[in-house]
Amino acid sequence: HLPSYGYSHDTAPFMQRTFGDGGTIFEHALAAATTTPQSHMSMLTGVQPCVHGIVTGMEAAPEWIVTLAETLRSSG
């Protein structure tokens, strides 16, 4: 129920001012998984959950998978 997506009530004025008026609206966004740990690891590695193997968030990703943080660190 956000005005950015056509809801008629002003339910989120801060979000509307900060993101809706000058940001990008995604009409069709998909997540790699329905749970946060799997989705976050996919966003931070660019690989699907069946590849990185994260299920609960308590697992370590395989060492051969490079994360965004590692890439940024190596780039200074």
XYZ file of N, CA and C in Angstrom:
228
model
N 0.814 -1.187 0.000
C 0.000 0.000 0.000
C 0.862 1.258 0.000
N 1.544 1.492 -1.094
C 2.388 2.679 -1.218
C 1.874 3.579 -2.335
N 1.908 4.892 -2.107
C 1.470 5.827 -3.139
C 2.253 5.675 -4.445
N 3.515 5.306 -4.354
C 4.330 5.137 -5.563
C 3.747 4.105 -6.509
N 3.002 3.167 -5.943
C 2.401 2.104 -6.751
C 0.909 2.312 -6.962
N 0.445 3.540 -6.706
C -0.930 3.879 -7.027
C -1.921 3.846 -5.879
N -1.487 3.573 -4.652
C -2.412 3.562 -3.515
C -2.845 4.992 -3.225
N -4.134 5.191 -2.972
C -4.679 6.548 -2.881
C -4.421 7.243 -1.546
N -4.055 6.527 -0.506
C -3.814 7.138 0.805
C -2.318 7.413 0.999
N -2.013 8.455 1.765
C -0.621 8.822 2.021
C -0.096 7.975 3.187
N 0.230 6.736 2.904
C 0.624 5.791 3.945
C 2.102 5.861 4.311
N 2.932 6.426 3.472
C 4.376 6.434 3.729
C 4.995 7.722 3.199
N 4.723 8.854 3.856
C 5.204 10.135 3.328
C 6.735 10.214 3.235
N 7.463 9.670 4.214
C 8.923 9.716 4.165
C 9.445 8.911 2.979
N 8.927 7.711 2.820
C 9.369 6.874 1.699
C 9.027 7.520 0.365
N 7.856 8.139 0.285
C 7.442 8.790 -0.955
C 8.376 9.944 -1.298
N 8.687 10.783 -0.295
C 9.592 11.925 -0.532
C 10.998 11.445 -0.864
N 11.464 10.456 -0.150
C 12.850 10.026 -0.277
C 13.095 9.164 -1.502
N 12.190 8.232 -1.764
C 12.420 7.272 -2.837
C 11.436 7.393 -3.997
N 10.184 7.578 -3.696
C 9.151 7.537 -4.721
C 9.191 8.677 -5.710
N 9.479 9.887 -5.236
C 9.445 11.045 -6.124
C 10.669 11.133 -7.035
N 11.791 10.571 -6.626
C 12.985 10.693 -7.444
C 13.698 9.381 -7.692
N 13.124 8.289 -7.215
C 13.774 6.990 -7.358
C 13.250 6.208 -8.542
N 13.622 4.974 -8.589
C 13.189 4.061 -9.644
C 12.100 3.150 -9.105
N 11.044 3.006 -9.842
C 9.949 2.116 -9.472
C 10.097 0.824 -10.266
N 10.155 -0.281 -9.557
C 10.239 -1.583 -10.207
C 8.859 -2.213 -10.242
N 8.336 -2.391 -11.421
C 7.014 -2.976 -11.586
C 7.042 -4.499 -11.449
N 8.134 -5.114 -11.850
C 8.247 -6.580 -11.821
C 9.610 -6.963 -11.257
N 9.682 -7.196 -9.968
C 10.942 -7.588 -9.335
C 10.806 -9.021 -8.830
N 11.877 -9.778 -8.969
C 11.883 -11.169 -8.538
C 13.013 -11.392 -7.555
N 12.795 -12.273 -6.607
C 13.832 -12.664 -5.658
C 14.301 -14.072 -6.006
N 15.548 -14.366 -5.668
C 16.103 -15.691 -5.949
C 15.475 -16.762 -5.069
N 14.960 -16.353 -3.914
C 14.360 -17.306 -2.982
C 13.326 -16.588 -2.125
N 12.577 -17.346 -1.370
C 11.544 -16.750 -0.518
C 12.051 -16.421 0.874
N 13.284 -16.773 1.192
C 13.842 -16.478 2.508
C 14.996 -15.486 2.383
N 15.219 -14.729 3.446
C 16.238 -13.686 3.440
C 17.659 -14.213 3.254
N 18.104 -15.219 4.012
C 19.497 -15.658 3.839
C 19.818 -16.098 2.408
N 18.939 -16.859 1.808
C 19.168 -17.312 0.436
C 19.169 -16.148 -0.537
N 18.218 -15.247 -0.402
C 18.139 -14.094 -1.313
C 19.338 -13.184 -1.168
N 19.733 -12.901 0.079
C 20.879 -12.013 0.289
C 22.151 -12.612 -0.295
N 22.387 -13.892 -0.069
C 23.598 -14.504 -0.612
C 23.584 -14.457 -2.139
N 22.428 -14.641 -2.741
C 22.342 -14.549 -4.200
C 22.632 -13.129 -4.673
N 22.121 -12.130 -3.958
C 22.389 -10.740 -4.338
C 23.868 -10.401 -4.183
N 24.513 -10.968 -3.174
C 25.909 -10.619 -2.890
C 26.923 -11.469 -3.648
N 26.452 -12.503 -4.338
C 27.372 -13.358 -5.091
C 27.017 -13.466 -6.568
N 25.758 -13.233 -6.901
C 25.330 -13.366 -8.289
C 25.054 -14.807 -8.699
N 24.952 -15.711 -7.728
C 24.647 -17.105 -8.052
C 23.361 -17.540 -7.353
N 22.715 -18.523 -7.896
C 21.444 -19.019 -7.379
C 21.644 -19.830 -6.098
N 20.601 -19.947 -5.265
C 20.695 -20.698 -4.015
C 21.151 -22.153 -4.194
N 20.761 -22.785 -5.281
C 21.181 -24.169 -5.493
C 22.681 -24.273 -5.724
N 23.337 -23.154 -6.052
C 24.788 -23.144 -6.256
C 25.508 -22.783 -4.957
N 25.066 -21.713 -4.264
C 25.779 -21.292 -3.056
C 25.443 -22.136 -1.834
N 24.296 -22.791 -1.812
C 23.966 -23.730 -0.745
C 23.542 -23.130 0.580
N 23.348 -21.825 0.644
C 22.911 -21.206 1.892
C 21.417 -21.464 2.067
N 21.054 -21.969 3.251
C 19.647 -22.253 3.535
C 19.179 -21.453 4.747
N 19.893 -21.555 5.862
C 19.460 -20.913 7.103
C 20.221 -19.636 7.419
N 21.326 -19.401 6.744
C 22.162 -18.250 7.041
C 23.296 -18.586 7.989
N 23.310 -19.799 8.502
C 24.367 -20.228 9.416
C 25.475 -20.988 8.677
N 25.271 -21.274 7.397
C 26.268 -21.995 6.611
C 27.285 -21.011 6.034
N 28.429 -21.519 5.696
C 29.427 -20.725 4.973
C 29.316 -21.067 3.496
N 29.433 -20.058 2.669
C 29.415 -20.297 1.227
C 30.709 -21.006 0.829
N 30.665 -21.779 -0.233
C 31.896 -22.413 -0.709
C 32.969 -21.356 -0.986
N 34.213 -21.690 -0.692
C 35.301 -20.715 -0.828
C 35.513 -20.229 -2.251
N 35.111 -21.016 -3.242
C 35.318 -20.612 -4.636
C 34.343 -19.542 -5.092
N 33.295 -19.272 -4.299
C 32.337 -18.225 -4.658
C 32.863 -16.888 -4.137
N 32.989 -15.924 -5.024
C 33.482 -14.593 -4.666
C 32.291 -13.694 -4.360
N 32.330 -13.029 -3.212
C 31.237 -12.139 -2.828
C 31.507 -10.712 -3.308
N 30.478 -9.906 -3.291
C 30.610 -8.499 -3.654
C 31.611 -7.812 -2.735
N 31.558 -8.118 -1.428
C 32.493 -7.500 -0.477
C 33.932 -7.838 -0.827
N 34.189 -9.060 -1.202
C 35.552 -9.449 -1.582
C 36.014 -8.728 -2.841
N 35.122 -8.578 -3.787
C 35.449 -7.857 -5.026
C 35.753 -6.396 -4.742
N 34.917 -5.771 -3.912
C 35.136 -4.362 -3.572
C 36.435 -4.189 -2.785
N 36.694 -5.089 -1.850
C 37.923 -5.001 -1.061
C 39.160 -5.105 -1.959
N 39.130 -6.022 -2.878
C 40.296 -6.203 -3.761
C 40.473 -5.026 -4.733
N 39.413 -4.245 -4.917
C 39.487 -3.084 -5.802
C 39.841 -1.805 -5.050
N 40.014 -1.944 -3.735
C 40.384 -0.787 -2.908
C 39.198 0.021 -2.468
